[in-house]
Short mmCIF file of C-alpha atoms in Angstrom, two decimals:
data_model
loop_
_atom_site.label_atom_id
_atom_site.label_comp_id
_atom_site.label_asym_id
_atom_site.label_seq_id
_atom_site.Cartn_x
_atom_site.Cartn_y
_atom_site.Cartn_z
CA UNK A 171 -17.87 -1.24 -19.58
CA UNK A 172 -19.39 -0.80 -16.60
CA UNK A 173 -19.45 -4.22 -15.49
CA UNK A 174 -16.55 -3.64 -15.96
CA UNK A 175 -15.64 -0.33 -14.16
CA UNK A 176 -17.75 -2.42 -11.46
CA UNK A 177 -15.72 -5.32 -10.33
CA UNK A 178 -14.39 -5.29 -6.50
CA UNK A 179 -15.39 -1.66 -6.10
CA UNK A 180 -16.57 -1.32 -3.17
CA UNK A 181 -18.77 2.06 -2.38
CA UNK A 182 -20.44 3.82 -5.59
CA UNK A 183 -22.50 6.73 -4.17
CA UNK A 184 -24.97 6.84 -4.98
CA UNK A 185 -25.18 4.02 -5.86
CA UNK A 186 -26.79 4.43 -9.80
CA UNK A 187 -24.08 7.22 -10.29
CA UNK A 188 -21.74 5.69 -12.27
CA UNK A 189 -24.03 5.05 -15.24
CA UNK A 190 -25.72 8.26 -14.72
CA UNK A 191 -22.17 9.70 -15.23
CA UNK A 192 -21.52 8.23 -18.10
CA UNK A 193 -24.50 8.08 -19.92
CA UNK A 194 -24.48 12.29 -18.74
CA UNK A 195 -20.94 12.21 -20.48
CA UNK A 196 -21.68 11.04 -23.74
CA UNK A 197 -24.65 12.89 -24.52
CA UNK A 198 -22.13 15.32 -24.54
CA UNK A 199 -19.32 13.77 -26.18
CA UNK A 200 -16.75 14.48 -23.60
CA UNK A 201 -14.62 12.08 -21.01
CA UNK A 202 -15.07 12.20 -17.96
CA UNK A 203 -12.53 14.01 -15.59
CA UNK A 204 -11.41 11.21 -12.26
CA UNK A 205 -9.56 12.15 -9.59
CA UNK A 206 -7.21 10.47 -6.78
CA UNK A 207 -5.42 13.17 -4.45
CA UNK A 208 -2.99 11.75 -2.38
CA UNK A 209 -0.54 12.84 0.21
CA UNK A 210 2.98 12.22 -0.12
CA UNK A 211 3.50 10.71 3.35
CA UNK A 212 5.85 7.83 2.10
CA UNK A 213 7.35 7.33 -1.25
CA UNK A 214 6.76 3.84 -1.66
CA UNK A 215 3.51 2.30 -3.96
CA UNK A 216 2.59 -0.67 -3.01
CA UNK A 217 -0.01 -3.06 -3.66
CA UNK A 218 -2.65 -1.59 -1.64
CA UNK A 219 -2.43 1.40 -3.59
CA UNK A 220 -2.44 -0.30 -6.92
CA UNK A 221 -5.93 -1.30 -5.89
CA UNK A 222 -7.38 1.64 -6.77
CA UNK A 223 -4.63 2.58 -9.55
CA UNK A 224 -5.81 -0.80 -11.58
CA UNK A 225 -9.01 0.74 -11.39
CA UNK A 226 -7.85 4.24 -12.80
CA UNK A 227 -6.50 2.53 -15.34
CA UNK A 228 -9.47 1.20 -16.40
CA UNK A 229 -10.88 4.11 -17.05
CA UNK A 230 -7.81 5.36 -18.48
CA UNK A 231 -8.51 2.88 -21.15
CA UNK A 232 -11.61 3.95 -21.98
CA UNK A 233 -10.25 7.15 -23.27
CA UNK A 234 -11.22 9.02 -19.78
CA UNK A 235 -9.18 11.57 -18.39
CA UNK A 236 -7.13 10.26 -14.89
CA UNK A 237 -6.22 13.45 -12.35
CA UNK A 238 -3.95 13.04 -9.82
CA UNK A 239 -3.53 15.76 -6.98
CA UNK A 240 -0.75 15.63 -4.86
CA UNK A 241 -1.41 16.76 -1.70
CA UNK A 242 1.65 19.63 -1.29
CA UNK A 243 -0.41 21.47 0.84
CA UNK A 244 -2.30 19.39 2.67
CA UNK A 245 0.22 17.22 3.86
CA UNK A 246 1.68 19.93 5.28
CA UNK A 247 -1.23 19.80 7.37
CA UNK A 248 -1.10 16.47 8.20
CA UNK A 249 -4.39 14.42 7.95
CA UNK A 250 -6.48 12.43 10.24
CA UNK A 251 -4.67 9.13 10.35
CA UNK A 252 -8.23 7.27 11.80
CA UNK A 253 -6.54 6.07 14.51
CA UNK A 254 -7.03 8.23 17.02
CA UNK A 255 -4.41 10.80 16.83
CA UNK A 256 -3.22 13.25 14.07
CA UNK A 257 -0.62 12.41 11.48
CA UNK A 258 2.55 14.45 11.27
CA UNK A 259 2.50 16.76 9.13
CA UNK A 260 5.74 17.37 6.69
CA UNK A 261 8.02 19.50 5.64
CA UNK A 262 8.03 21.02 2.40
CA UNK A 263 11.32 19.22 1.06
CA UNK A 264 10.08 15.67 2.07
CA UNK A 265 6.77 16.41 0.86
CA UNK A 266 8.28 17.21 -3.21
CA UNK A 267 10.98 14.77 -2.72
CA UNK A 268 7.46 12.11 -1.99
CA UNK A 269 5.58 13.57 -4.29
CA UNK A 270 8.12 12.79 -7.42
CA UNK A 271 8.43 9.34 -6.50
CA UNK A 272 5.36 8.94 -5.97
CA UNK A 273 4.63 10.16 -9.20
CA UNK A 274 7.78 7.94 -11.34
CA UNK A 275 6.14 5.03 -9.54
CA UNK A 276 3.16 5.50 -11.27
CA UNK A 277 4.14 4.99 -14.57
CA UNK A 278 3.99 0.98 -13.21
CA UNK A 279 -0.08 1.30 -13.72
CA UNK A 280 -1.02 3.58 -15.35
CA UNK A 281 0.26 5.65 -18.23
CA UNK A 282 1.51 9.08 -16.76
CA UNK A 283 1.83 10.90 -20.06
CA UNK A 284 -1.60 10.98 -20.51
CA UNK A 285 -2.17 11.70 -17.04
CA UNK A 286 -2.74 15.41 -15.23
CA UNK A 287 -1.10 16.11 -12.22
CA UNK A 288 -1.86 18.85 -10.42
CA UNK A 289 -0.95 19.99 -7.00
CA UNK A 290 -3.24 21.74 -4.64
CA UNK A 291 -0.83 24.21 -2.98
CA UNK A 292 -1.57 26.11 -6.56
CA UNK A 293 -4.87 26.80 -5.24
CA UNK A 294 -4.83 26.45 -1.79
CA UNK A 295 -1.99 28.76 -1.16
CA UNK A 296 -3.83 31.48 -3.54
CA UNK A 297 -6.26 31.04 -0.84
CA UNK A 298 -6.56 34.99 1.36
CA UNK A 299 -7.87 34.16 5.16
CA UNK A 300 -11.61 35.37 4.40
CA UNK A 301 -11.23 33.03 1.02
CA UNK A 302 -10.84 30.19 4.05
CA UNK A 303 -13.40 31.24 6.34
CA UNK A 304 -16.07 32.00 3.47
CA UNK A 305 -15.17 28.08 3.10
CA UNK A 306 -15.15 27.16 5.72
CA UNK A 307 -18.89 28.10 6.32
CA UNK A 308 -19.97 26.10 3.74
CA UNK A 309 -19.52 22.99 6.78
CA UNK A 310 -21.25 22.22 9.73
CA UNK A 311 -19.44 21.09 12.97
CA UNK A 312 -22.16 18.58 13.25
CA UNK A 313 -21.20 16.71 9.21
CA UNK A 314 -18.04 16.72 10.24
CA UNK A 315 -18.68 14.86 13.26
CA UNK A 316 -19.46 11.82 11.18
CA UNK A 317 -16.40 10.91 9.94
CA UNK A 318 -16.57 7.42 11.88
CA UNK A 319 -13.00 8.84 13.82
CA UNK A 320 -13.63 12.00 15.09
CA UNK A 321 -17.10 11.26 16.35
CA UNK A 322 -15.14 7.77 18.59
CA UNK A 323 -11.74 10.52 20.22
CA UNK A 324 -15.04 13.18 21.26
CA UNK A 325 -16.78 10.50 22.55
CA UNK A 326 -13.52 9.04 24.33
CA UNK A 327 -12.02 13.41 25.51
CA UNK A 328 -9.20 12.52 23.06
CA UNK A 329 -8.15 15.97 21.60
CA UNK A 330 -8.88 17.36 17.96
CA UNK A 331 -7.17 19.47 16.52
CA UNK A 332 -8.68 22.55 14.55
CA UNK A 333 -6.38 21.49 11.04
CA UNK A 334 -8.23 18.44 10.96
CA UNK A 335 -11.35 19.29 10.97
CA UNK A 336 -10.49 21.53 8.18
CA UNK A 337 -8.56 18.83 6.29
CA UNK A 338 -11.31 17.06 5.02
CA UNK A 339 -12.99 20.62 4.07
CA UNK A 340 -9.42 21.16 1.67
CA UNK A 341 -9.79 17.70 0.53
CA UNK A 342 -13.19 18.12 -0.66
CA UNK A 343 -12.32 22.29 -2.60
CA UNK A 344 -10.08 19.99 -4.87
CA UNK A 345 -12.87 18.57 -6.74
CA UNK A 346 -14.45 21.60 -6.96
CA UNK A 347 -11.28 23.99 -8.22
CA UNK A 348 -10.81 20.82 -10.82
CA UNK A 349 -14.29 20.38 -11.76
CA UNK A 350 -13.71 16.12 -10.92
CA UNK A 351 -16.56 14.09 -12.06
CA UNK A 352 -15.71 10.86 -9.94
CA UNK A 353 -13.35 11.06 -6.55
CA UNK A 354 -11.57 7.44 -6.21
CA UNK A 355 -10.12 6.56 -2.97
CA UNK A 356 -10.24 3.33 -0.32
CA UNK A 357 -13.27 2.65 1.78
CA UNK A 358 -11.27 4.93 4.89
CA UNK A 359 -12.09 8.22 2.25
CA UNK A 360 -15.35 8.11 2.22
CA UNK A 361 -16.17 10.60 4.16
CA UNK A 362 -13.06 12.64 2.45
CA UNK A 363 -14.40 12.11 -0.40
CA UNK A 364 -18.45 12.87 -0.14
CA UNK A 365 -17.03 16.25 1.15
CA UNK A 366 -16.26 17.31 -2.37
CA UNK A 367 -19.67 15.88 -3.65
CA UNK A 368 -20.98 18.22 -1.08
CA UNK A 369 -18.77 21.16 -1.65
CA UNK A 370 -19.21 21.35 -5.34
CA UNK A 371 -23.28 20.98 -4.90
CA UNK A 372 -23.17 24.19 -2.77
CA UNK A 373 -20.67 25.79 -5.59
CA UNK A 374 -23.33 25.46 -7.47
CA UNK A 375 -21.57 22.43 -10.06
CA UNK A 376 -22.57 19.26 -10.58
CA UNK A 377 -22.23 17.04 -7.81
CA UNK A 378 -18.92 13.60 -8.14
CA UNK A 379 -19.80 10.71 -7.77
CA UNK A 380 -17.64 8.51 -5.15
CA UNK A 381 -16.11 5.19 -5.63
CA UNK A 382 -14.14 3.42 -3.16
CA UNK A 383 -12.10 0.44 -3.23
CA UNK A 384 -11.58 -1.82 -0.52
CA UNK A 385 -8.75 -2.04 1.11
CA UNK A 386 -6.49 -4.82 0.72
CA UNK A 387 -4.92 -6.34 4.56
CA UNK A 388 -1.12 -7.10 4.68
CA UNK A 389 0.69 -10.15 5.02
CA UNK A 390 -0.22 -10.14 9.14
CA UNK A 391 -3.74 -10.58 7.11
CA UNK A 392 -5.09 -7.82 10.02
CA UNK A 393 -4.50 -4.66 9.20
CA UNK A 394 -4.80 -2.97 5.53
CA UNK A 395 -1.19 -2.74 3.82
CA UNK A 396 0.38 0.30 5.32
CA UNK A 397 4.26 1.27 5.11
CA UNK A 398 3.78 2.22 8.68
CA UNK A 399 2.97 -1.49 9.74
CA UNK A 400 5.79 -3.15 7.31
CA UNK A 401 3.55 -5.44 6.03
CA UNK A 402 3.66 -4.65 2.50
CA UNK A 403 4.87 -6.06 -1.00
CA UNK A 404 5.79 -2.25 -2.49
CA UNK A 405 5.21 -1.92 -6.15
CA UNK A 406 9.15 -1.65 -6.36
CA UNK A 407 10.52 -4.39 -5.22
CA UNK A 408 12.94 -6.86 -6.19
CA UNK A 409 11.20 -9.50 -8.05
CA UNK A 410 12.28 -12.43 -5.94
CA UNK A 411 11.34 -10.55 -2.65
CA UNK A 412 7.96 -10.04 -4.69
CA UNK A 413 7.53 -13.69 -4.85
CA UNK A 414 8.82 -14.56 -1.18
CA UNK A 415 6.12 -12.29 0.82
CA UNK A 416 3.43 -13.42 -1.27
CA UNK A 417 3.68 -16.79 -0.50
CA UNK A 418 3.93 -15.77 3.04
CA UNK A 419 0.55 -14.55 3.12
CA UNK A 420 -1.87 -16.05 5.46
CA UNK A 421 -4.38 -18.34 3.49
CA UNK A 422 -7.23 -16.81 4.53
CA UNK A 423 -6.20 -14.21 2.26
CA UNK A 424 -5.28 -15.99 -1.45
CA UNK A 425 -8.97 -15.32 -2.60
CA UNK A 426 -8.93 -11.39 -1.38
CA UNK A 427 -5.01 -11.56 -3.13
CA UNK A 428 -6.55 -13.60 -6.48
CA UNK A 429 -9.42 -10.56 -7.09
CA UNK A 430 -8.14 -7.35 -5.85
CA UNK A 431 -4.24 -8.49 -7.00
CA UNK A 432 -3.49 -10.30 -9.64
CA UNK A 433 -5.17 -9.46 -13.35
CA UNK A 434 -6.39 -12.43 -14.27
CA UNK A 435 -9.41 -12.58 -15.99
CA UNK A 436 -12.03 -13.21 -14.22
CA UNK A 437 -12.99 -16.46 -15.74
CA UNK A 438 -9.22 -17.31 -14.33
CA UNK A 439 -9.99 -15.34 -11.26
CA UNK A 440 -13.39 -17.65 -10.55
CA UNK A 441 -11.28 -20.87 -11.36
CA UNK A 442 -8.50 -20.37 -8.78
CA UNK A 443 -11.18 -19.60 -6.14
CA UNK A 444 -12.70 -22.80 -6.92
CA UNK A 445 -9.46 -24.58 -7.09
CA UNK A 446 -9.20 -23.57 -3.49
CA UNK A 447 -12.57 -24.42 -2.11
CA UNK A 448 -12.06 -27.78 -3.86
CA UNK A 449 -8.68 -28.09 -1.40
CA UNK A 450 -6.05 -27.52 -3.26
CA UNK A 451 -2.47 -27.02 -1.94
CA UNK A 452 -2.43 -22.95 -1.31
CA UNK A 453 0.90 -22.93 -2.37
CA UNK A 454 -0.06 -23.93 -5.85
CA UNK A 455 -2.42 -20.97 -5.48
CA UNK A 456 0.22 -18.44 -4.29
CA UNK A 457 2.90 -19.31 -7.23
CA UNK A 458 0.27 -18.55 -9.40
CA UNK A 459 -0.84 -15.64 -7.81
CA UNK A 460 3.07 -14.50 -7.33
CA UNK A 461 4.41 -14.77 -10.37
CA UNK A 462 1.21 -12.92 -11.69
CA UNK A 463 2.45 -10.42 -9.82
CA UNK A 464 5.70 -10.64 -10.64
CA UNK A 465 4.49 -10.60 -14.00
CA UNK A 466 2.99 -7.03 -14.00
CA UNK A 467 5.39 -4.71 -12.49
CA UNK A 468 8.40 -6.20 -13.82
CA UNK A 469 8.22 -9.36 -16.52
CA UNK A 470 6.99 -12.63 -17.71
CA UNK A 471 10.94 -13.81 -16.98
CA UNK A 472 11.94 -12.09 -13.50
CA UNK A 473 8.02 -13.79 -12.34
CA UNK A 474 9.94 -17.51 -13.99
CA UNK A 475 12.82 -17.17 -12.00
CA UNK A 476 11.83 -15.33 -9.26
CA UNK A 477 9.48 -18.75 -8.42
CA UNK A 478 13.38 -21.28 -9.28
CA UNK A 479 14.94 -19.08 -6.81
CA UNK A 480 12.45 -19.11 -4.46
CA UNK A 481 12.29 -23.56 -5.08
CA UNK A 482 15.99 -23.54 -4.53
CA UNK A 483 15.81 -21.62 -1.15
CA UNK A 484 12.79 -22.27 0.82
CA UNK A 485 12.13 -25.70 -0.49
CA UNK A 486 15.14 -27.31 -1.82
CA UNK A 487 16.31 -29.01 1.77
CA UNK A 488 19.89 -28.60 0.90
CA UNK A 489 21.14 -26.17 3.73
CA UNK A 490 24.03 -26.23 1.70
CA UNK A 491 22.54 -25.16 -1.37
CA UNK A 492 20.96 -21.91 -0.89
CA UNK A 493 21.78 -18.12 -1.70
CA UNK A 494 23.06 -16.76 1.48
CA UNK A 495 23.71 -12.87 1.93
CA UNK A 496 27.22 -12.14 2.63
CA UNK A 497 27.74 -10.00 6.26
CA UNK A 498 31.23 -8.31 7.02
CA UNK A 499 32.04 -9.27 9.93
CA UNK A 500 34.14 -5.76 10.48
CA UNK A 501 30.72 -4.51 10.39
CA UNK A 502 28.95 -6.18 13.10
CA UNK A 503 29.74 -5.02 16.72
CA UNK A 504 30.61 -6.84 19.10
CA UNK A 505 33.14 -7.83 21.61
CA UNK A 506 36.74 -10.00 21.39
CA UNK A 507 34.73 -10.94 17.85
CA UNK A 508 31.89 -12.49 20.16
CA UNK A 509 27.87 -11.79 20.55
CA UNK A 510 25.60 -13.35 22.12
CA UNK A 511 23.10 -15.41 19.19
CA UNK A 512 20.40 -13.07 19.89
CA UNK A 513 22.17 -8.83 19.69
CA UNK A 514 23.49 -10.82 16.27
CA UNK A 515 20.41 -12.33 15.09
CA UNK A 516 19.17 -8.52 15.98
CA UNK A 517 22.26 -7.07 14.37
CA UNK A 518 21.09 -9.09 10.81
CA UNK A 519 17.59 -8.45 10.55
CA UNK A 520 17.14 -5.15 12.67
CA UNK A 521 13.54 -4.79 11.00
CA UNK A 522 13.26 -7.85 13.92
CA UNK A 523 13.21 -6.40 17.62
CA UNK A 524 15.10 -8.68 20.37
CA UNK A 525 12.17 -9.75 21.38
CA UNK A 526 10.76 -11.08 18.35
CA UNK A 527 13.98 -12.42 17.38
CA UNK A 528 14.71 -14.02 21.28
CA UNK A 529 11.07 -15.81 20.49
CA UNK A 530 12.31 -17.15 17.11
CA UNK A 531 15.77 -18.44 18.34
CA UNK A 532 13.31 -20.91 21.59
CA UNK A 533 10.92 -21.78 19.26
CA UNK A 534 14.09 -22.90 16.58
CA UNK A 535 13.44 -20.14 14.37
CA UNK A 536 17.30 -20.05 13.99
CA UNK A 537 20.16 -22.32 12.77
CA UNK A 538 23.63 -21.35 12.22
CA UNK A 539 26.05 -24.52 10.00
CA UNK A 540 22.46 -26.36 9.81
CA UNK A 541 22.49 -26.80 14.18
CA UNK A 542 19.65 -25.50 16.00
CA UNK A 543 20.28 -23.02 18.48
CA UNK A 544 17.65 -22.72 21.03
CA UNK A 545 19.53 -20.38 23.80
CA UNK A 546 19.12 -16.68 22.86
CA UNK A 547 22.21 -16.20 25.42
CA UNK A 548 25.10 -18.45 23.34
CA UNK A 549 27.90 -16.92 23.22
CA UNK A 550 28.55 -16.74 19.07
CA UNK A 551 32.34 -16.15 17.53
CA UNK A 552 32.24 -14.47 14.73
CA UNK A 553 34.61 -16.29 12.44
CA UNK A 554 33.99 -16.16 8.85
CA UNK A 555 31.85 -18.96 6.31
CA UNK A 556 29.41 -18.86 9.34
CA UNK A 557 25.97 -19.81 7.81
CA UNK A 558 22.58 -18.34 9.56
CA UNK A 559 19.28 -19.27 9.19
CA UNK A 560 16.74 -16.33 10.60
CA UNK A 561 13.23 -17.79 10.20
CA UNK A 562 12.09 -18.51 6.75
CA UNK A 563 14.03 -15.61 4.29
CA UNK A 564 16.79 -14.80 6.66
CA UNK A 565 20.06 -16.89 5.18
CA UNK A 566 22.91 -14.61 6.04
CA UNK A 567 27.03 -15.83 5.47
CA UNK A 568 30.32 -14.08 7.56
CA UNK A 569 32.86 -12.76 5.61
#
């Protein structure tokens, strides 16, 4: 059992803490309280979030109590981002909307009916100012400066606002209020989670252990998966979108995706990794990963259909047999029904900047009626039934 719970975990603090907590719970004939806190800053969960959620599910399946702490108070302050600047605080309305969306999506991974969902505004709003000062007195500035991004910003003379220093203390106080045994998060949350241990100790409580999961890299293969970087596979993405995005990951990410995003058995994972090592076409393994992911968040039939759609859409060479997204000509901005190719492609795929579209055109990544066009400034007449392919996954037909 303990080997299952330790699988893929990047950090356990203290090192033997999990075994001790499980032994303690068994002696006291009780279940462990396992906390995951999140600030509802963006309403969409993705596979990066699921890495932690799936570990929570393992604890839940063993009968332990999962506690989700929604940062309904702390989100209105703004968590330091780790990117050398403060995160913009949210309004109360944004917090409520995003939190509800998060909670609805949690059921994709954990059993929400067996999960405690708490809002930290319930106890943090109730603190009077003298209680806040008493809480702050439990932590020194030197301790806070051990957080890497604070230390880096201080060394670079980049401003650090006082509310940012308070944030990890408030997150730690959540663990005191709910009497948490284990706090989980990504490795980027290590400092904030250890603050919970410290504050529990100064309040005379048994200190929680900290379990940090690795940060899943996004589709770019460089940065962690993040909605702000537009490199995510969302838990609510449609099956075809999930499949296509998974097939786009760099080959170097395959092993990471096998270990962190699939629910294959340990032996199946080892076999897939060895197949890559032995030189099998990476596309074959990506297809298996993509189907497994879709089966987890949709169903097996959707996974099979998504694979077939991908084969027809992206591996079938026949331009005419592709599935095209219809775009009404009257919804496009033009002058006398004409527009430059770069402007047209930007309007069709507005998540791409014009400079990115221009590079795509110059590199031969745009086809109009099955013909490559490499002049970004070429004037396009908006004619019904014109078919345009933008990059690998953008198929549009003017109507």
